[in-house]
mmCIF file of C-alpha atoms (C1' of nucleotides) in Angstrom:
data_model
loop_
_atom_site.group_PDB
_atom_site.id
_atom_site.type_symbol
_atom_site.label_atom_id
_atom_site.label_comp_id
_atom_site.label_asym_id
_atom_site.label_seq_id
_atom_site.Cartn_x
_atom_site.Cartn_y
_atom_site.Cartn_z
ATOM 1 C CA MET A 1 5.061 30.638 40.371
ATOM 2 C CA SER A 2 1.894 32.188 40.358
ATOM 3 C CA LYS A 3 -0.976 32.058 42.908
ATOM 4 C CA TYR A 4 -3.018 29.309 41.759
ATOM 5 C CA GLU A 5 0.326 26.819 41.684
ATOM 6 C CA LYS A 6 0.706 27.861 45.367
ATOM 7 C CA THR A 7 -2.621 26.843 46.338
ATOM 8 C CA CYS A 8 -3.195 24.540 43.350
ATOM 9 C CA LEU A 9 -6.137 22.933 44.390
ATOM 10 C CA ILE A 10 -4.317 19.687 44.317
ATOM 11 C CA ARG A 11 -1.817 19.602 46.867
ATOM 12 C CA GLY A 12 0.106 16.714 48.430
ATOM 13 C CA ASP A 13 -3.398 14.918 49.562
ATOM 14 C CA GLY A 14 -4.617 14.681 45.737
ATOM 15 C CA GLY A 15 -7.122 17.026 46.331
ATOM 16 C CA ARG A 16 -8.444 15.513 49.693
ATOM 17 C CA ALA A 17 -9.487 18.825 51.357
ATOM 18 C CA ILE A 18 -11.512 20.487 47.932
ATOM 19 C CA ARG A 19 -13.056 17.179 47.239
ATOM 20 C CA GLY A 20 -14.280 17.102 50.845
ATOM 21 C CA ILE A 21 -15.820 20.300 50.393
ATOM 22 C CA LEU A 22 -17.305 19.685 47.392
ATOM 23 C CA ASP A 23 -18.590 16.501 48.424
ATOM 24 C CA ARG A 24 -20.389 18.669 51.158
ATOM 25 C CA ILE A 25 -21.640 21.631 49.236
ATOM 26 C CA GLY A 26 -21.989 19.994 46.158
ATOM 27 C CA ASP A 27 -24.925 18.296 47.154
ATOM 28 C CA LYS A 28 -28.255 19.649 46.141
ATOM 29 C CA TRP A 29 -29.137 21.475 49.113
ATOM 30 C CA THR A 30 -26.130 22.606 51.378
ATOM 31 C CA VAL A 31 -25.473 26.142 49.534
ATOM 32 C CA LEU A 32 -28.893 27.214 49.503
ATOM 33 C CA VAL A 33 -29.537 26.496 53.461
ATOM 34 C CA VAL A 34 -26.494 28.109 53.899
ATOM 35 C CA ALA A 35 -27.401 30.937 51.598
ATOM 36 C CA THR A 36 -30.834 31.229 53.204
ATOM 37 C CA LEU A 37 -29.319 31.184 56.453
ATOM 38 C CA HIS A 38 -27.116 34.065 55.734
ATOM 39 C CA GLY A 39 -29.964 36.071 55.965
ATOM 40 C CA GLY A 40 -29.953 35.338 59.904
ATOM 41 C CA ARG A 41 -31.242 32.656 62.504
ATOM 42 C CA MET A 42 -34.201 31.179 61.718
ATOM 43 C CA ARG A 43 -36.452 28.616 62.415
ATOM 44 C CA PHE A 44 -36.862 24.887 60.720
ATOM 45 C CA GLY A 45 -40.255 25.994 58.991
ATOM 46 C CA GLU A 46 -38.845 29.024 57.924
ATOM 47 C CA LEU A 47 -36.098 27.556 55.786
ATOM 48 C CA LEU A 48 -38.657 24.788 54.723
ATOM 49 C CA THR A 49 -40.688 27.870 53.172
ATOM 50 C CA ARG A 50 -37.691 30.152 51.907
ATOM 51 C CA ILE A 51 -35.979 27.321 50.020
ATOM 52 C CA PRO A 52 -38.248 26.053 47.324
ATOM 53 C CA GLY A 53 -38.685 22.374 46.096
ATOM 54 C CA VAL A 54 -36.472 21.424 49.395
ATOM 55 C CA SER A 55 -38.214 18.250 51.418
ATOM 56 C CA GLN A 56 -38.360 17.939 55.190
ATOM 57 C CA ARG A 57 -36.125 14.729 55.132
ATOM 58 C CA MET A 58 -33.449 16.754 52.819
ATOM 59 C CA LEU A 59 -33.673 19.637 54.967
ATOM 60 C CA THR A 60 -33.041 17.801 58.173
ATOM 61 C CA ARG A 61 -30.248 15.878 56.605
ATOM 62 C CA THR A 62 -28.594 19.054 55.383
ATOM 63 C CA LEU A 63 -28.878 20.900 58.181
ATOM 64 C CA ARG A 64 -27.506 17.655 60.480
ATOM 65 C CA HIS A 65 -24.564 17.413 57.986
ATOM 66 C CA LEU A 66 -23.770 20.974 58.273
ATOM 67 C CA GLU A 67 -24.156 21.032 62.388
ATOM 68 C CA ARG A 68 -21.864 17.980 62.251
ATOM 69 C CA ASP A 69 -19.571 20.236 60.260
ATOM 70 C CA GLY A 70 -19.605 22.944 62.837
ATOM 71 C CA LEU A 71 -20.832 25.490 60.215
ATOM 72 C CA VAL A 72 -24.445 25.592 61.605
ATOM 73 C CA GLY A 73 -25.613 25.973 65.208
ATOM 74 C CA ARG A 74 -28.871 24.215 66.326
ATOM 75 C CA THR A 75 -30.921 26.019 69.368
ATOM 76 C CA VAL A 76 -33.796 23.653 70.631
ATOM 77 C CA TYR A 77 -36.064 25.835 72.895
ATOM 78 C CA ALA A 78 -38.399 23.300 75.306
ATOM 79 C CA GLU A 79 -41.368 24.794 74.657
ATOM 80 C CA VAL A 80 -44.915 23.191 73.762
ATOM 81 C CA PRO A 81 -45.068 23.915 70.379
ATOM 82 C CA PRO A 82 -41.231 22.537 69.708
ATOM 83 C CA ARG A 83 -39.190 25.452 68.194
ATOM 84 C CA VAL A 84 -35.572 24.933 66.470
ATOM 85 C CA GLU A 85 -33.570 27.726 65.095
ATOM 86 C CA TYR A 86 -30.495 27.410 63.066
ATOM 87 C CA GLU A 87 -27.895 29.837 62.546
ATOM 88 C CA LEU A 88 -24.210 30.160 60.547
ATOM 89 C CA THR A 89 -21.673 29.943 62.863
ATOM 90 C CA ASP A 90 -18.426 31.469 62.230
ATOM 91 C CA SER A 91 -17.182 28.835 60.446
ATOM 92 C CA GLY A 92 -20.068 28.783 58.321
ATOM 93 C CA ARG A 93 -20.364 32.679 57.753
ATOM 94 C CA THR A 94 -16.611 32.099 56.056
ATOM 95 C CA LEU A 95 -18.097 29.772 53.510
ATOM 96 C CA VAL A 96 -20.369 32.320 52.403
ATOM 97 C CA GLU A 97 -17.729 34.403 50.945
ATOM 98 C CA PRO A 98 -15.982 32.054 48.483
ATOM 99 C CA ALA A 99 -19.668 30.651 48.060
ATOM 100 C CA VAL A 100 -20.407 34.036 46.859
ATOM 101 C CA MET A 101 -17.755 34.240 44.720
ATOM 102 C CA LEU A 102 -18.887 30.815 42.958
ATOM 103 C CA ALA A 103 -22.368 32.172 42.413
ATOM 104 C CA GLU A 104 -20.940 35.262 40.988
ATOM 105 C CA TRP A 105 -19.155 33.210 38.557
ATOM 106 C CA ALA A 106 -22.322 30.930 37.972
ATOM 107 C CA ILE A 107 -24.592 34.024 37.370
ATOM 108 C CA GLU A 108 -22.121 35.649 35.048
ATOM 109 C CA ASN A 109 -21.371 32.514 33.088
ATOM 110 C CA ASN A 110 -24.389 30.806 32.794
ATOM 111 C CA PRO A 111 -25.612 32.203 29.857
ATOM 112 C CA GLY A 112 -22.426 31.566 28.003
ATOM 113 C CA ILE A 113 -22.486 27.911 29.146
ATOM 114 C CA GLU A 114 -26.170 27.220 28.466
ATOM 115 C CA ALA A 115 -25.469 28.869 25.099
ATOM 116 C CA SER A 116 -22.379 26.671 24.525
ATOM 117 C CA GLN A 117 -24.223 23.853 25.382
ATOM 118 C CA LYS A 118 -26.826 24.079 23.004
ATOM 119 C CA ASP A 119 -24.463 24.876 20.321
ATOM 120 C CA TYR A 120 -22.528 21.617 21.257
ATOM 121 C CA ASP A 121 -25.791 19.444 21.107
ATOM 122 C CA GLU A 122 -26.711 21.321 18.041
ATOM 123 C CA ARG A 123 -23.533 20.349 16.273
ATOM 124 C CA GLY A 124 -23.557 16.947 17.204
ATOM 125 C CA GLN A 125 -26.845 16.677 15.349
ATOM 126 C CA GLY A 126 -26.424 18.360 11.714
ATOM 127 C CA ASP A 127 -23.018 17.480 11.022
ATOM 128 C CA SER A 128 -23.484 14.509 9.052
ATOM 129 C CA SER A 129 -26.101 14.866 6.691
ATOM 130 C CA PRO A 130 -24.848 17.508 3.834
ATOM 131 C CA MET B 1 -26.990 46.134 52.428
ATOM 132 C CA SER B 2 -24.128 44.166 52.381
ATOM 133 C CA LYS B 3 -22.236 42.439 49.208
ATOM 134 C CA TYR B 4 -23.567 39.180 49.924
ATOM 135 C CA GLU B 5 -27.332 40.629 49.855
ATOM 136 C CA LYS B 6 -26.714 42.015 46.291
ATOM 137 C CA THR B 7 -25.231 38.703 45.027
ATOM 138 C CA CYS B 8 -27.178 36.693 47.669
ATOM 139 C CA LEU B 9 -26.553 33.018 45.871
ATOM 140 C CA ILE B 10 -30.548 32.821 45.614
ATOM 141 C CA ARG B 11 -32.022 35.193 43.221
ATOM 142 C CA GLY B 12 -35.110 35.274 41.611
ATOM 143 C CA ASP B 13 -34.599 32.265 39.868
ATOM 144 C CA GLY B 14 -34.232 30.155 43.363
ATOM 145 C CA GLY B 15 -30.655 29.290 43.009
ATOM 146 C CA ARG B 16 -30.919 27.995 39.401
ATOM 147 C CA ALA B 17 -27.487 29.307 38.354
ATOM 148 C CA ILE B 18 -25.684 28.627 41.071
ATOM 149 C CA ARG B 19 -27.240 25.093 41.243
ATOM 150 C CA GLY B 20 -26.485 24.523 37.879
ATOM 151 C CA ILE B 21 -22.842 25.353 38.939
ATOM 152 C CA LEU B 22 -22.676 23.185 41.756
ATOM 153 C CA ASP B 23 -24.022 20.130 39.605
ATOM 154 C CA ARG B 24 -21.101 20.652 37.432
ATOM 155 C CA ILE B 25 -18.726 21.146 39.629
ATOM 156 C CA GLY B 26 -20.122 19.141 42.320
ATOM 157 C CA ASP B 27 -19.472 16.026 40.799
ATOM 158 C CA LYS B 28 -16.301 14.249 41.681
ATOM 159 C CA TRP B 29 -13.950 15.141 39.269
ATOM 160 C CA THR B 30 -14.630 18.372 37.353
ATOM 161 C CA VAL B 31 -12.683 20.362 39.657
ATOM 162 C CA LEU B 32 -9.891 18.149 39.870
ATOM 163 C CA VAL B 33 -9.697 18.099 35.894
ATOM 164 C CA VAL B 34 -10.079 21.640 35.745
ATOM 165 C CA ALA B 35 -7.033 22.228 38.037
ATOM 166 C CA THR B 36 -5.105 20.030 36.606
ATOM 167 C CA LEU B 37 -5.748 21.332 33.195
ATOM 168 C CA HIS B 38 -4.810 24.824 34.568
ATOM 169 C CA GLY B 39 -1.229 23.320 34.556
ATOM 170 C CA GLY B 40 -1.314 23.733 30.580
ATOM 171 C CA ARG B 41 -2.479 22.070 27.545
ATOM 172 C CA MET B 42 -2.208 18.292 28.003
ATOM 173 C CA ARG B 43 -3.527 15.018 26.583
ATOM 174 C CA PHE B 44 -5.819 12.466 27.941
ATOM 175 C CA GLY B 45 -3.395 9.549 28.902
ATOM 176 C CA GLU B 46 -1.636 12.566 30.757
ATOM 177 C CA LEU B 47 -4.735 13.531 32.731
ATOM 178 C CA LEU B 48 -5.402 9.975 33.377
ATOM 179 C CA THR B 49 -2.072 9.807 35.234
ATOM 180 C CA ARG B 50 -2.131 13.058 36.825
ATOM 181 C CA ILE B 51 -5.171 12.528 38.549
ATOM 182 C CA PRO B 52 -5.214 9.784 41.085
ATOM 183 C CA GLY B 53 -8.351 7.761 41.019
ATOM 184 C CA VAL B 54 -10.479 8.656 38.186
ATOM 185 C CA SER B 55 -11.027 6.072 35.712
ATOM 186 C CA GLN B 56 -11.236 6.257 31.975
ATOM 187 C CA ARG B 57 -14.986 6.417 31.852
ATOM 188 C CA MET B 58 -15.036 9.231 34.322
ATOM 189 C CA LEU B 59 -12.003 11.087 33.006
ATOM 190 C CA THR B 60 -13.965 11.134 29.582
ATOM 191 C CA ARG B 61 -17.236 12.140 30.764
ATOM 192 C CA THR B 62 -15.744 14.879 32.958
ATOM 193 C CA LEU B 63 -14.008 15.996 29.631
ATOM 194 C CA ARG B 64 -16.830 15.731 27.486
ATOM 195 C CA HIS B 65 -19.375 17.533 30.080
ATOM 196 C CA LEU B 66 -16.763 20.621 30.483
ATOM 197 C CA GLU B 67 -16.385 20.522 26.605
ATOM 198 C CA ARG B 68 -20.224 20.784 26.111
ATOM 199 C CA ASP B 69 -19.959 23.876 28.512
ATOM 200 C CA GLY B 70 -17.599 25.365 26.625
ATOM 201 C CA LEU B 71 -14.821 25.653 29.581
ATOM 202 C CA VAL B 72 -12.610 23.169 27.805
ATOM 203 C CA GLY B 73 -10.904 22.657 24.302
ATOM 204 C CA ARG B 74 -10.332 19.460 22.468
ATOM 205 C CA THR B 75 -7.874 19.036 19.832
ATOM 206 C CA VAL B 76 -7.728 15.768 18.014
ATOM 207 C CA TYR B 77 -4.698 15.198 15.630
ATOM 208 C CA ALA B 78 -4.961 12.758 12.975
ATOM 209 C CA GLU B 79 -1.750 10.477 13.644
ATOM 210 C CA VAL B 80 -1.402 7.029 13.346
ATOM 211 C CA PRO B 81 -1.369 6.493 17.301
ATOM 212 C CA PRO B 82 -4.292 8.881 18.214
ATOM 213 C CA ARG B 83 -3.540 11.929 19.983
ATOM 214 C CA VAL B 84 -5.994 14.383 22.159
ATOM 215 C CA GLU B 85 -5.287 17.280 23.913
ATOM 216 C CA TYR B 86 -7.486 19.297 26.144
ATOM 217 C CA GLU B 87 -6.827 22.774 27.654
ATOM 218 C CA LEU B 88 -8.819 25.450 29.569
ATOM 219 C CA THR B 89 -10.872 27.813 27.372
ATOM 220 C CA ASP B 90 -11.162 31.517 28.150
ATOM 221 C CA SER B 91 -14.294 30.575 30.038
ATOM 222 C CA GLY B 92 -12.578 27.510 31.826
ATOM 223 C CA ARG B 93 -9.842 29.764 33.013
ATOM 224 C CA THR B 94 -12.050 32.274 34.676
ATOM 225 C CA LEU B 95 -13.621 28.739 36.602
ATOM 226 C CA VAL B 96 -10.126 28.932 38.268
ATOM 227 C CA GLU B 97 -10.314 31.823 40.376
ATOM 228 C CA PRO B 98 -13.369 31.183 42.073
ATOM 229 C CA ALA B 99 -12.469 27.337 42.699
ATOM 230 C CA VAL B 100 -9.041 28.383 44.163
ATOM 231 C CA MET B 101 -11.089 30.578 46.555
ATOM 232 C CA LEU B 102 -12.892 27.356 47.353
ATOM 233 C CA ALA B 103 -9.902 25.668 47.765
ATOM 234 C CA GLU B 104 -8.208 27.612 49.991
ATOM 235 C CA TRP B 105 -11.417 27.657 52.007
ATOM 236 C CA ALA B 106 -11.514 24.114 51.974
ATOM 237 C CA ILE B 107 -7.775 23.625 53.045
ATOM 238 C CA GLU B 108 -8.045 26.174 55.612
ATOM 239 C CA ASN B 109 -11.233 24.865 57.301
ATOM 240 C CA ASN B 110 -10.829 21.219 56.460
ATOM 241 C CA PRO B 111 -9.196 20.631 60.155
ATOM 242 C CA GLY B 112 -11.683 22.345 61.930
ATOM 243 C CA ILE B 113 -14.610 20.793 60.174
ATOM 244 C CA GLU B 114 -12.694 17.197 60.773
ATOM 245 C CA ALA B 115 -12.446 18.088 64.060
ATOM 246 C CA SER B 116 -16.179 19.210 64.536
ATOM 247 C CA GLN B 117 -17.201 16.101 62.954
ATOM 248 C CA LYS B 118 -15.347 13.718 65.274
ATOM 249 C CA ASP B 119 -16.686 15.638 68.134
ATOM 250 C CA TYR B 120 -20.193 15.451 66.995
ATOM 251 C CA ASP B 121 -19.792 11.915 66.520
ATOM 252 C CA GLU B 122 -18.298 11.081 69.797
ATOM 253 C CA ARG B 123 -21.181 13.508 71.638
ATOM 254 C CA GLY B 124 -23.838 11.078 69.911
ATOM 255 C CA GLN B 125 -22.347 8.181 71.554
ATOM 256 C CA GLY B 126 -21.298 8.916 75.130
ATOM 257 C CA ASP B 127 -24.107 10.872 76.361
ATOM 258 C CA SER B 128 -26.533 8.136 77.362
ATOM 259 C CA SER B 129 -24.398 6.282 79.525
ATOM 260 C CA PRO B 130 -23.561 7.271 83.271
ATOM 261 C "C1'" DC C 1 -3.953 6.010 22.500
ATOM 262 C "C1'" DT C 2 -8.236 7.113 22.936
ATOM 263 C "C1'" DG C 3 -12.840 6.273 24.262
ATOM 264 C "C1'" DG C 4 -17.028 4.076 23.103
ATOM 265 C "C1'" DA C 5 -20.546 0.029 25.186
ATOM 266 C "C1'" DT C 6 -22.229 -2.886 28.794
ATOM 267 C "C1'" DC C 7 -22.952 -4.358 33.389
ATOM 268 C "C1'" DC C 8 -23.541 -3.607 38.343
ATOM 269 C "C1'" DC C 9 -24.063 -1.555 42.540
ATOM 270 C "C1'" DG C 10 -24.683 1.866 46.027
ATOM 271 C "C1'" DC C 11 -26.132 6.082 47.344
ATOM 272 C "C1'" DG C 12 -28.399 10.221 47.155
ATOM 273 C "C1'" DT C 13 -33.032 12.007 46.767
ATOM 274 C "C1'" DG C 14 -37.927 12.143 47.067
ATOM 275 C "C1'" DA C 15 -42.813 10.649 48.552
ATOM 276 C "C1'" DT C 16 -45.013 9.073 52.299
ATOM 277 C "C1'" DA C 17 -46.759 7.998 57.119
ATOM 278 C "C1'" DC C 18 -45.740 8.049 61.822
ATOM 279 C "C1'" DT C 19 -43.863 10.438 66.625
ATOM 280 C "C1'" DG C 20 -43.403 13.876 70.587
ATOM 281 C "C1'" DC D 1 -44.138 22.198 64.491
ATOM 282 C "C1'" DA D 2 -39.625 19.236 64.426
ATOM 283 C "C1'" DG D 3 -38.137 15.238 63.161
ATOM 284 C "C1'" DT D 4 -37.794 10.026 62.169
ATOM 285 C "C1'" DA D 5 -38.597 5.720 59.633
ATOM 286 C "C1'" DT D 6 -39.722 3.337 55.296
ATOM 287 C "C1'" DC D 7 -39.907 2.306 50.678
ATOM 288 C "C1'" DA D 8 -38.977 2.892 46.193
ATOM 289 C "C1'" DC D 9 -36.398 5.020 42.186
ATOM 290 C "C1'" DG D 10 -32.809 6.616 39.232
ATOM 291 C "C1'" DC D 11 -28.155 7.992 38.671
ATOM 292 C "C1'" DG D 12 -23.347 8.527 39.401
ATOM 293 C "C1'" DG D 13 -19.641 6.098 39.040
ATOM 294 C "C1'" DG D 14 -16.421 1.712 38.789
ATOM 295 C "C1'" DA D 15 -14.915 -2.332 36.110
ATOM 296 C "C1'" DT D 16 -14.466 -4.579 32.200
ATOM 297 C "C1'" DC D 17 -14.617 -5.290 27.285
ATOM 298 C "C1'" DC D 18 -14.350 -4.057 22.575
ATOM 299 C "C1'" DA D 19 -13.182 -0.577 18.321
ATOM 300 C "C1'" DG D 20 -10.828 3.074 15.838
#
DNA sequence: CTGGATCCCGCGTGATACTG
DNA sequence: CAGTATCACGCGGGATCCAG
């Protein structure tokens, strides 16, 4: 029995666990937030700046979800100009590793995948006309 | 510089690569299909049976996407009762490994995450009433 | 058996404006 | 600066019917 079959992604739960995680990190911003936060604790505005394209709303949502999951810690400073800082929890940090695995795979395979897509798309058009 | 910073998920592309992959495997069925297909080549109906809850439409869609990405191979047998078999390509197989990483993480951390969620949700309710 | 076509709903996502 | 509220849109994804 291989290592894969042991873990095998789908267990008795029909893949509930893995699906739960994928629902979480599969959304548009979670991974980028975690990745950015991996650089260290930082405040809301900084995240907003560092993550290109994210909206306030989405950043807030994502952070709340991560907080709820116990992957990100939130610290509010009772100051006149409000300051809130976020940081990965220990749990959150453990997520970075598998995420990096995936990222490495992604970076390595993206060219091939895009090529394959292009190939696939072109083939679909030019096969019926001689 | 740590290994993470080297790969760092967000590169010059602002996370395009990783986001591309996440868009792919982040959908509801891709990972389960890949995981199931990791058990060996099998036909459409078999996948439909093995993956609980997936609809015909979604299975077809997912397989098409994976095929387009070059992660899954599709073989059609010109028989009277149509038979189509799917199997992971070499590229597809390389995806299994990082996916398993994630799955292991998911299975290991799911309990903690769900506990954290429950905790978070309860805290939100009972803090204002003395 | 395989899988395309259609209809339909809910939710994720984003733009904008407002509050503390 | 941090966060919420509201609205509007598009797409994922399920059910169902039809075709080769």
